[in-house]
Short mmCIF file of C-alpha atoms in Angstrom, two decimals:
data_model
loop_
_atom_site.label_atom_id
_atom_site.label_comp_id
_atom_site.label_asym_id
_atom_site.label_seq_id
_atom_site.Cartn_x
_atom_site.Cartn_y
_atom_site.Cartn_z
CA UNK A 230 9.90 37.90 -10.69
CA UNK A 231 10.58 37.94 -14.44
CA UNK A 232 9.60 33.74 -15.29
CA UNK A 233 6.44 34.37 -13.69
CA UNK A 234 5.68 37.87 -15.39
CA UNK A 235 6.83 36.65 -18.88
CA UNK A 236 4.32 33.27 -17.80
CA UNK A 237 1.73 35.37 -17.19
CA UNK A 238 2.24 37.87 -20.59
CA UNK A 239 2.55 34.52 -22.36
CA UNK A 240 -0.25 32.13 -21.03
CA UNK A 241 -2.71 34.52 -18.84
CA UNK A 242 -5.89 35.49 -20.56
CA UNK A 243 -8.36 38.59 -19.48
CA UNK A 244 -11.87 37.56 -19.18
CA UNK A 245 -14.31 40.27 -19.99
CA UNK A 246 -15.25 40.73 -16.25
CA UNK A 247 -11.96 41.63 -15.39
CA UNK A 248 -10.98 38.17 -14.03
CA UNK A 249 -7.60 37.96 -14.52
CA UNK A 250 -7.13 33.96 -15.93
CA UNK A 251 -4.41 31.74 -14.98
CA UNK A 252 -5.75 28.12 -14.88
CA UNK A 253 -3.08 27.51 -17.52
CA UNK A 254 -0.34 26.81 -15.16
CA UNK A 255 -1.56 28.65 -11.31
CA UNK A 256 -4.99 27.02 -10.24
CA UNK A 257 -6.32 24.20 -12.51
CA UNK A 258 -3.46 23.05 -14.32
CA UNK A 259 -0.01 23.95 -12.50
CA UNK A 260 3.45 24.23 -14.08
CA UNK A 261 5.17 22.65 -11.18
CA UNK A 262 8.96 23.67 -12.41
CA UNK A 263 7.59 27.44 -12.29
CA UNK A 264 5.63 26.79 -8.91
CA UNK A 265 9.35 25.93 -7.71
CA UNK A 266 10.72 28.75 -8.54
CA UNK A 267 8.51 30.48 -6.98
CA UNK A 268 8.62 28.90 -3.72
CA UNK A 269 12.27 29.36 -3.62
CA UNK A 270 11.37 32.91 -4.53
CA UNK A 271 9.62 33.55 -1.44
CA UNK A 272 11.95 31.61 0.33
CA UNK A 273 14.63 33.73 -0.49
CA UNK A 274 12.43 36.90 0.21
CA UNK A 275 11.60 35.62 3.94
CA UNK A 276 15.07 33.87 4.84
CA UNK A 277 15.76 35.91 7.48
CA UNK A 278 12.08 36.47 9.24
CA UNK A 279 12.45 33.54 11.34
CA UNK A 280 9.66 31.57 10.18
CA UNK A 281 8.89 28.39 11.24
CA UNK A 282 5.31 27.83 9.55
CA UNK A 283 4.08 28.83 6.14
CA UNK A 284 0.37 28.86 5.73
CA UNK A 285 -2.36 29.26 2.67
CA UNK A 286 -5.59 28.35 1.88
CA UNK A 287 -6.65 25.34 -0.52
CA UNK A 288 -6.59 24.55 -3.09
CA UNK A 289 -4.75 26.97 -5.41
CA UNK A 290 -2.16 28.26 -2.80
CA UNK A 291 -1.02 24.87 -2.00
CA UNK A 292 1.09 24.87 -5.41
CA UNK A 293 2.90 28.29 -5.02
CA UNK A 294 3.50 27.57 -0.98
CA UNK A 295 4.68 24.19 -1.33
CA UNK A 296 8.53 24.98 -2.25
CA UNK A 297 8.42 27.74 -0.15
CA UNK A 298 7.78 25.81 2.83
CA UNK A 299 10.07 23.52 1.74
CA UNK A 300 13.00 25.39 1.33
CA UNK A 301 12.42 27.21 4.38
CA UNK A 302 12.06 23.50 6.05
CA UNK A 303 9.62 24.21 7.72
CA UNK A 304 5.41 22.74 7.80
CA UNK A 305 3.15 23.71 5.28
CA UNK A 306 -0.53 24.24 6.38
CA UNK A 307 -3.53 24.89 4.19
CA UNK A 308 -6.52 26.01 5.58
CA UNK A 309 -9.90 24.11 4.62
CA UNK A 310 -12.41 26.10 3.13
CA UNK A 311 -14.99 23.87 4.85
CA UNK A 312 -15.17 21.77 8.16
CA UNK A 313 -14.64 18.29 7.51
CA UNK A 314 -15.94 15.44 9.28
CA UNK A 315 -12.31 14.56 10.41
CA UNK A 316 -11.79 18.44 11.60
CA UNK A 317 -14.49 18.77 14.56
CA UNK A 318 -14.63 21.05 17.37
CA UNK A 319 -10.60 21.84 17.82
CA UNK A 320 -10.81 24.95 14.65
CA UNK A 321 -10.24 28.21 14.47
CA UNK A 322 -12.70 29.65 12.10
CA UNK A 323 -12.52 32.90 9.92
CA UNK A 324 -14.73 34.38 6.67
CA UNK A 325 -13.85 34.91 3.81
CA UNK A 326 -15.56 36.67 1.30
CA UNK A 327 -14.85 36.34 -2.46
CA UNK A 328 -15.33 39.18 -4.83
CA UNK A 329 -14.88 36.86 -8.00
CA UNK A 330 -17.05 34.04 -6.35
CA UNK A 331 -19.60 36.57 -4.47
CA UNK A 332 -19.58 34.33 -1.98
CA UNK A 333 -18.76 33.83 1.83
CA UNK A 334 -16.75 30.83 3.13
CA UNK A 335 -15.59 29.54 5.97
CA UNK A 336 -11.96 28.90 6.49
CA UNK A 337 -11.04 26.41 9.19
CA UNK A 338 -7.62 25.75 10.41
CA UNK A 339 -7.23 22.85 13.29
CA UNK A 340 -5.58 24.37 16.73
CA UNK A 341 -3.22 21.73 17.18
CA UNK A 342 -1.20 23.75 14.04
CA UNK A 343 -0.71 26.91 16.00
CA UNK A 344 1.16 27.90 18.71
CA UNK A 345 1.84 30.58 20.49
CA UNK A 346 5.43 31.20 19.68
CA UNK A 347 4.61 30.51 15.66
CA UNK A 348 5.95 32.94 13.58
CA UNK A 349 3.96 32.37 10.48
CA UNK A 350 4.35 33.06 6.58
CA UNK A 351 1.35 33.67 4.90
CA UNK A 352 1.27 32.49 0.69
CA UNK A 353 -1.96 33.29 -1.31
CA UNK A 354 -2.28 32.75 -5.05
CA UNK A 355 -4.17 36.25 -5.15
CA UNK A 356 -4.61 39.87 -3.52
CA UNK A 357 -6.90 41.77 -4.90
CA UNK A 358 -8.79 43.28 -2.18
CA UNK A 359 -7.16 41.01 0.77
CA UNK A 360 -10.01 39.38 2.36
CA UNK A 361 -7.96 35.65 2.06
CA UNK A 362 -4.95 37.31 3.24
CA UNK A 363 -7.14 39.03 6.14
CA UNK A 364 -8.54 35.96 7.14
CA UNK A 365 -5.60 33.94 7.54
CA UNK A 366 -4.37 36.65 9.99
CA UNK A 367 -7.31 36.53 11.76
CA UNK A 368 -6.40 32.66 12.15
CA UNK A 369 -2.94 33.00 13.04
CA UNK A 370 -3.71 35.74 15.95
CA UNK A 371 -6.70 33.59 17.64
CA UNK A 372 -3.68 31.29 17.76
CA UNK A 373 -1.69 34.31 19.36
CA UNK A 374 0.95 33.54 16.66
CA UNK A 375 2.58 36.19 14.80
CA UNK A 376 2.28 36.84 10.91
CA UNK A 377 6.09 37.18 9.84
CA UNK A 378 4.58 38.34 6.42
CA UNK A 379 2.50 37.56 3.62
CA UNK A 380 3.42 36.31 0.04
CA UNK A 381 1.63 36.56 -2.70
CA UNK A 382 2.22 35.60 -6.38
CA UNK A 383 -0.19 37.76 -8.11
CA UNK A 384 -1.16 41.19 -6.91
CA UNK A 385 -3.66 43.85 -8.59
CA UNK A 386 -2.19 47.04 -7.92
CA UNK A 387 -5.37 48.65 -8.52
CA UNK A 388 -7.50 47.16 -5.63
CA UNK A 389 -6.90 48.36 -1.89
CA UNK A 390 -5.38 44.99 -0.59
CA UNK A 391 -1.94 46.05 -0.04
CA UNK A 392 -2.85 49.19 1.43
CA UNK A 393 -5.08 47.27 3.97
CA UNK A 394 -2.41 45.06 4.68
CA UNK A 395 0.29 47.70 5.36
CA UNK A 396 -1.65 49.75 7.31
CA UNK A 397 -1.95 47.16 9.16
CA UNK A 398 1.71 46.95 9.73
CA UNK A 399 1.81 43.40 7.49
CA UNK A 400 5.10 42.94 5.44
CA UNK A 401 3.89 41.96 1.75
CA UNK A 402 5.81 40.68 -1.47
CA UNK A 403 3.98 39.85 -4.41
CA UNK A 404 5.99 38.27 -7.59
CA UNK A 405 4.43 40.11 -9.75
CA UNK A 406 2.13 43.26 -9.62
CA UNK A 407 -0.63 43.92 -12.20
CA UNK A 408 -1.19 47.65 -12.67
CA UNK A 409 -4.01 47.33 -14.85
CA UNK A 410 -6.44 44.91 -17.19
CA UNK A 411 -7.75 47.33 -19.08
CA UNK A 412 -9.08 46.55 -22.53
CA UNK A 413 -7.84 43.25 -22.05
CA UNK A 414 -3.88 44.10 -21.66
CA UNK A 415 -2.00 42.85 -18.92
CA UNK A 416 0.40 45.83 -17.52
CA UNK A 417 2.76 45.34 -14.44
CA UNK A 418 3.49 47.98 -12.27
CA UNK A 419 6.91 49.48 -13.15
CA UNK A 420 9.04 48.87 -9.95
CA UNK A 421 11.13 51.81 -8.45
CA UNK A 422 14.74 50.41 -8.83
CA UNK A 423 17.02 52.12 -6.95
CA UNK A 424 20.67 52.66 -8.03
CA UNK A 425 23.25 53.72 -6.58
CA UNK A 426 25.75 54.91 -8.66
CA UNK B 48 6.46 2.76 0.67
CA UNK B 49 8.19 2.00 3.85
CA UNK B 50 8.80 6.09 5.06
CA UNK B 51 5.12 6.10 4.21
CA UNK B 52 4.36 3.54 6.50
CA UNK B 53 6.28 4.53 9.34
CA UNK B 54 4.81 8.19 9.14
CA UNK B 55 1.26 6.57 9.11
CA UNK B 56 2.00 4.56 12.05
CA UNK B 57 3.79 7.19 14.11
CA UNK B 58 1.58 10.12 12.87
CA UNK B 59 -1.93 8.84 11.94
CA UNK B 60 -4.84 8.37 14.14
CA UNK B 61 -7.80 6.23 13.54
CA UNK B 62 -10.75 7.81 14.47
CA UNK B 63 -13.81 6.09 15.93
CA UNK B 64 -15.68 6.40 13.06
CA UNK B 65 -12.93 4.06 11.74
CA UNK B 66 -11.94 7.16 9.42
CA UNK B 67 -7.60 7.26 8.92
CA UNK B 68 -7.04 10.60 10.13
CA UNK B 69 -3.54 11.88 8.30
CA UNK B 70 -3.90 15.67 8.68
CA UNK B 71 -0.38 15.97 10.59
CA UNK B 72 1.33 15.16 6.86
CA UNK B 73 -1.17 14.84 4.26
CA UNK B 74 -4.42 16.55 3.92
CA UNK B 75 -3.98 19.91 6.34
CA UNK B 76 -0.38 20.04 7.37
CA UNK B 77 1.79 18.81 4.58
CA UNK B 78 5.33 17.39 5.16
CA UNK B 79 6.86 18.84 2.36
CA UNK B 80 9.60 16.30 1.97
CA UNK B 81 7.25 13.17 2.21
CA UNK B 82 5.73 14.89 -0.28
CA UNK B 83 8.36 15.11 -2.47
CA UNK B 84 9.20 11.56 -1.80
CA UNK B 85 6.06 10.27 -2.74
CA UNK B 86 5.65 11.71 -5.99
CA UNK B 87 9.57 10.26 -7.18
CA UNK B 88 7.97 6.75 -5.59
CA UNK B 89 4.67 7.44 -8.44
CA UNK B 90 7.00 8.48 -11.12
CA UNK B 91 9.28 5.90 -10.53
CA UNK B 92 6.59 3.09 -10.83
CA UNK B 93 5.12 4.54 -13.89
CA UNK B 94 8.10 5.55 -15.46
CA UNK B 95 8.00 3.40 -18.92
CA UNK B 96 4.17 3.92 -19.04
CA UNK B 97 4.27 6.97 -21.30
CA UNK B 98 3.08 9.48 -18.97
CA UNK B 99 1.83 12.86 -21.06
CA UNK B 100 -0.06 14.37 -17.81
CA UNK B 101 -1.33 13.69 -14.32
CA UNK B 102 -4.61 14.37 -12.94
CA UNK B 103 -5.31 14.76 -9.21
CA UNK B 104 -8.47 16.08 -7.46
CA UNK B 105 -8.38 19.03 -5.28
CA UNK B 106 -6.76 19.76 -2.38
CA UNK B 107 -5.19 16.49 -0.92
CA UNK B 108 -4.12 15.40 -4.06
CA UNK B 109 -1.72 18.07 -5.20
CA UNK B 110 0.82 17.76 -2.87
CA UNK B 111 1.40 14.40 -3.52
CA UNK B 112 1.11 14.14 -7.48
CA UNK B 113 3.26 17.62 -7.09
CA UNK B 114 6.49 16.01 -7.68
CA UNK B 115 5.26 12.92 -9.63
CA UNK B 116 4.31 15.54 -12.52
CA UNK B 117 7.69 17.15 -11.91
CA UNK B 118 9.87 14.38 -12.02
CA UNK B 119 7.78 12.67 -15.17
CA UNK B 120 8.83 16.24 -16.62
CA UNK B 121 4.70 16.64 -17.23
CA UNK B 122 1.93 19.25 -16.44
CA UNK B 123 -0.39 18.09 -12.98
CA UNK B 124 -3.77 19.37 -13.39
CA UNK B 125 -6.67 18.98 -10.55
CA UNK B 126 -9.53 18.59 -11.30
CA UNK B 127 -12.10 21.04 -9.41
CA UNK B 128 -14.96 20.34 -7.08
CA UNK B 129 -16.78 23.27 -7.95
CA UNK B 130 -17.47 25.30 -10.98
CA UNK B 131 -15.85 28.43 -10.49
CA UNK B 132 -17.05 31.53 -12.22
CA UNK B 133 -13.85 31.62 -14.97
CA UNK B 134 -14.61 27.77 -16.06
CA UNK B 135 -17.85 28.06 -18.33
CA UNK B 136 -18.91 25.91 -20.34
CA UNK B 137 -16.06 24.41 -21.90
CA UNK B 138 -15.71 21.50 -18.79
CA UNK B 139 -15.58 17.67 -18.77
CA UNK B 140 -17.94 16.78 -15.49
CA UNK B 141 -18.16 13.83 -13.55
CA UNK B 142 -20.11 13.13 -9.93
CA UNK B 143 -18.01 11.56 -7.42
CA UNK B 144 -19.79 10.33 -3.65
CA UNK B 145 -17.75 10.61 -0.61
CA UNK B 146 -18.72 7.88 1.86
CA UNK B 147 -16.89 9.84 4.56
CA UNK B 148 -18.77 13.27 4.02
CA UNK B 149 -21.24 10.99 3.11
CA UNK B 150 -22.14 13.69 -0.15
CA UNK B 151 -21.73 13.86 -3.63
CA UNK B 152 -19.46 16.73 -5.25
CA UNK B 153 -19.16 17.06 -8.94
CA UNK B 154 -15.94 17.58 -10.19
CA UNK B 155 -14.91 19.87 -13.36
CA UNK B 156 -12.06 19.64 -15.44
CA UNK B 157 -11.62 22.34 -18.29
CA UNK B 158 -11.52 20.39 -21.61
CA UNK B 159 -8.42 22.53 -22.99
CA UNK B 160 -6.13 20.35 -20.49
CA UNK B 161 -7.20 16.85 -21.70
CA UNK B 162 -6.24 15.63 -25.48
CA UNK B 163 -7.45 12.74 -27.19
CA UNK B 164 -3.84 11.10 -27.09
CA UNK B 165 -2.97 11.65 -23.56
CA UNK B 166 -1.65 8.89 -21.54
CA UNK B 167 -3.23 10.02 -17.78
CA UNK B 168 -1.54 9.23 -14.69
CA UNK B 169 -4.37 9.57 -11.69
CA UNK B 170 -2.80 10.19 -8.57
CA UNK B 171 -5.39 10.71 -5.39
CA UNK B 172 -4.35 10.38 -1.87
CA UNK B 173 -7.20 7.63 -0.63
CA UNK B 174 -8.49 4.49 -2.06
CA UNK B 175 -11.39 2.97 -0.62
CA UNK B 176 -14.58 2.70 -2.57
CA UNK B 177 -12.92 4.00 -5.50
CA UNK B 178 -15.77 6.64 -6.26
CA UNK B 179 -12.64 9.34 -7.10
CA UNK B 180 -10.69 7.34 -8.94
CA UNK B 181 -13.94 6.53 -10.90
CA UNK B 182 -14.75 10.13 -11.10
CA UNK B 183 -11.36 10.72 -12.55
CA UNK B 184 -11.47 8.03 -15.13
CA UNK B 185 -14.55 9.50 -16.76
CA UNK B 186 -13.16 12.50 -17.30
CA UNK B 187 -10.30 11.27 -19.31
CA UNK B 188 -12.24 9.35 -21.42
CA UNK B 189 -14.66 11.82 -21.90
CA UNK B 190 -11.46 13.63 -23.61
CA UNK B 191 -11.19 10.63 -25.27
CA UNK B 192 -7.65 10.09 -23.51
CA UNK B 193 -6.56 7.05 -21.81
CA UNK B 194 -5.54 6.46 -18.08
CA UNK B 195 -2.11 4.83 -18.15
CA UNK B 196 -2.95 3.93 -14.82
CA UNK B 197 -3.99 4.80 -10.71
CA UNK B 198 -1.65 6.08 -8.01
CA UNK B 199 -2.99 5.94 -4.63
CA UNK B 200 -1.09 7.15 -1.65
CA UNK B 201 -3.13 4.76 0.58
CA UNK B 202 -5.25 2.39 -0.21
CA UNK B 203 -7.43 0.65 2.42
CA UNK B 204 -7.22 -2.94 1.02
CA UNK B 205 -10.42 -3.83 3.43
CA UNK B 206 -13.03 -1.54 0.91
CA UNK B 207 -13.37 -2.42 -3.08
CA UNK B 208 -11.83 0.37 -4.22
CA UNK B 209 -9.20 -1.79 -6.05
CA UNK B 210 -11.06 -4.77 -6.80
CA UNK B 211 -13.17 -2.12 -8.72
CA UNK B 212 -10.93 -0.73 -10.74
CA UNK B 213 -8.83 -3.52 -11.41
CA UNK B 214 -12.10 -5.11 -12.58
CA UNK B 215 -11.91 -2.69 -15.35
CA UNK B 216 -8.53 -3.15 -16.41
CA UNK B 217 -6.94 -0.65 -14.78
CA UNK B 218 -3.23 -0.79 -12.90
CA UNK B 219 -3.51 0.58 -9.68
CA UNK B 220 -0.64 1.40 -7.35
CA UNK B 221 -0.32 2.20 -3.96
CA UNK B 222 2.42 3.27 -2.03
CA UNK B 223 0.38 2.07 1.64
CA UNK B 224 -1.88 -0.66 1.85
CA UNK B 225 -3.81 -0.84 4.83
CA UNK B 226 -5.34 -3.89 6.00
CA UNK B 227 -7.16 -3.36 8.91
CA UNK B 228 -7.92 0.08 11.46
CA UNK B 229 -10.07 -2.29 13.98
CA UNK B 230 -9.92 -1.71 17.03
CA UNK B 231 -7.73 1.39 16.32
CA UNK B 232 -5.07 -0.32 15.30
CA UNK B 233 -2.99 0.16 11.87
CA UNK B 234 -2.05 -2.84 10.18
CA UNK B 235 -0.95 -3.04 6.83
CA UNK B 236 -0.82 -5.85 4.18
CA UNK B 237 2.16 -8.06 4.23
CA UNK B 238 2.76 -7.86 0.64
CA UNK B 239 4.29 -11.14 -0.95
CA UNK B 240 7.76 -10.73 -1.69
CA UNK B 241 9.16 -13.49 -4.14
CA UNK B 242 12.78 -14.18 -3.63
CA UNK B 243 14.56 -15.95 -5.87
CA UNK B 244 17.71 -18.10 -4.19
#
């Protein structure tokens, strides 16, 4: 998705650690006119999966997912990343374990969300190495749901969570797909474009 | 906010703690068009105040300021409940108590997003005590920016949340006032309506 590359060239920083840094306009402050776009973006990419529930986890996927779910007119669900005192017994539970945090949490999505016959999309802000993405699966199948396919706007091409995913038989789309950080520069992954001709 | 009313009254539960439960549409499932709704409703009220930015606090407050940033044509930043690893040092901090996790969070907002001559719209989904909003309002004017005023998606008119802020100067606007959840029951304020004729 060429807005959201040219955002990222143009606003994303790389921290020394490696931490690719969006807060800018993804996770702290959001550009809601791009967060559209790419909502419909997603949209677009699932229209004919049959979805009927789009879900992420809070807070920064709630942005990206929102026109998505939207334009797909469907519910949009985010998963808490802690029970709440309003969210008792009625959860399915997953962990999640962030390599840029180094930390564990708990992701908590209430049962009365999932059915059976949901066929779910999954959004994340992130893959890197696809423990969100995992653990929203996890979610959706104690539900016996199916994932439809998983979404993501910013993908490192150079950690294993895609190849997790499709192993696991997953359907992915990222927007756009970082190749590499290195020294600081911020280099997509040159798409195969097929043309016939 | 009378589609805001309705959904409350057809959709929200009040739990025996006397806590509003609203996860169907609000703060776990999100009905994208309410949403959407609700955020023209904030921009409309506010729309000769100067608006430069709104503020929200993660996660239940970004789908509703979501489209009141996008229809004031502004950015929406949320402020963050933790520090995260790529926000240093460079953060405005505040500590806000929540009477229903009964627990005080800090929140963090990264001082790049705040200006000394913003005009702030804070949008957060509850008002009761009015220890967010309060939270909130520090933070601006530890950027030295001023709040052009409080949008509250509902406001429980029994707790001093406005009284408090009003107190201070502040306007404060809420799209569902509720009066009373005894007994389990919603009832809202019967706003005065002057009619002229």
């Amino acid at each position: 998705m060429k807005l959201l590359q040219q955002t990222i060239l143009e606003k994303g920083t790389v921290l020394p650690n490696g931490v690719l840094k969006v807060n800018t306009f993804l996770n702290h402050q959001i550009d809601t006119g791009l967060m559209i776009e790419i909502g419909k973006e997603f949209a677009e990419r699932f229209t004919d999966s049959n979805i009927n529930k789009v879900i992420t986890i809070e807070s920064s996927g709630i942005a990206p997912s929102f026109f998505a779910a939207h334009t797909l007119d469907v519910p949009l669900i985010f998963a808490r990343k802690k029970k709440s005192l309003t969210l008792k017994d009625n959860v399915y539970t997953s962990q999640v374990f962030s390599f840029t945090k180094q930390e564990t949490s708990e992701i908590t999505v209430a049962k009365e969300f999932l059915a059976e016959n949901d066929r779910v999309l999954i959004i994340d802000d992130f893959l890197a190495n696809g423990q969100a993405a995992q653990g929203l699966i996890d979610v959706v199948k104690q539900a016996g749901a199916s994932v439809a396919g998983i979404g993501i706007v910013i993908e490192k091409t150079f950690q294993p969570g895609r190849q997790i995913l499709e192993d696991k038989g997953y359907r992915v789309e990222s927007l756009a797909r970082v190749q590499s950080l290195q020294d600081g520069q911020i280099t997509f992954l040159q798409e195969q474009i097929s043309v016939t001709n």
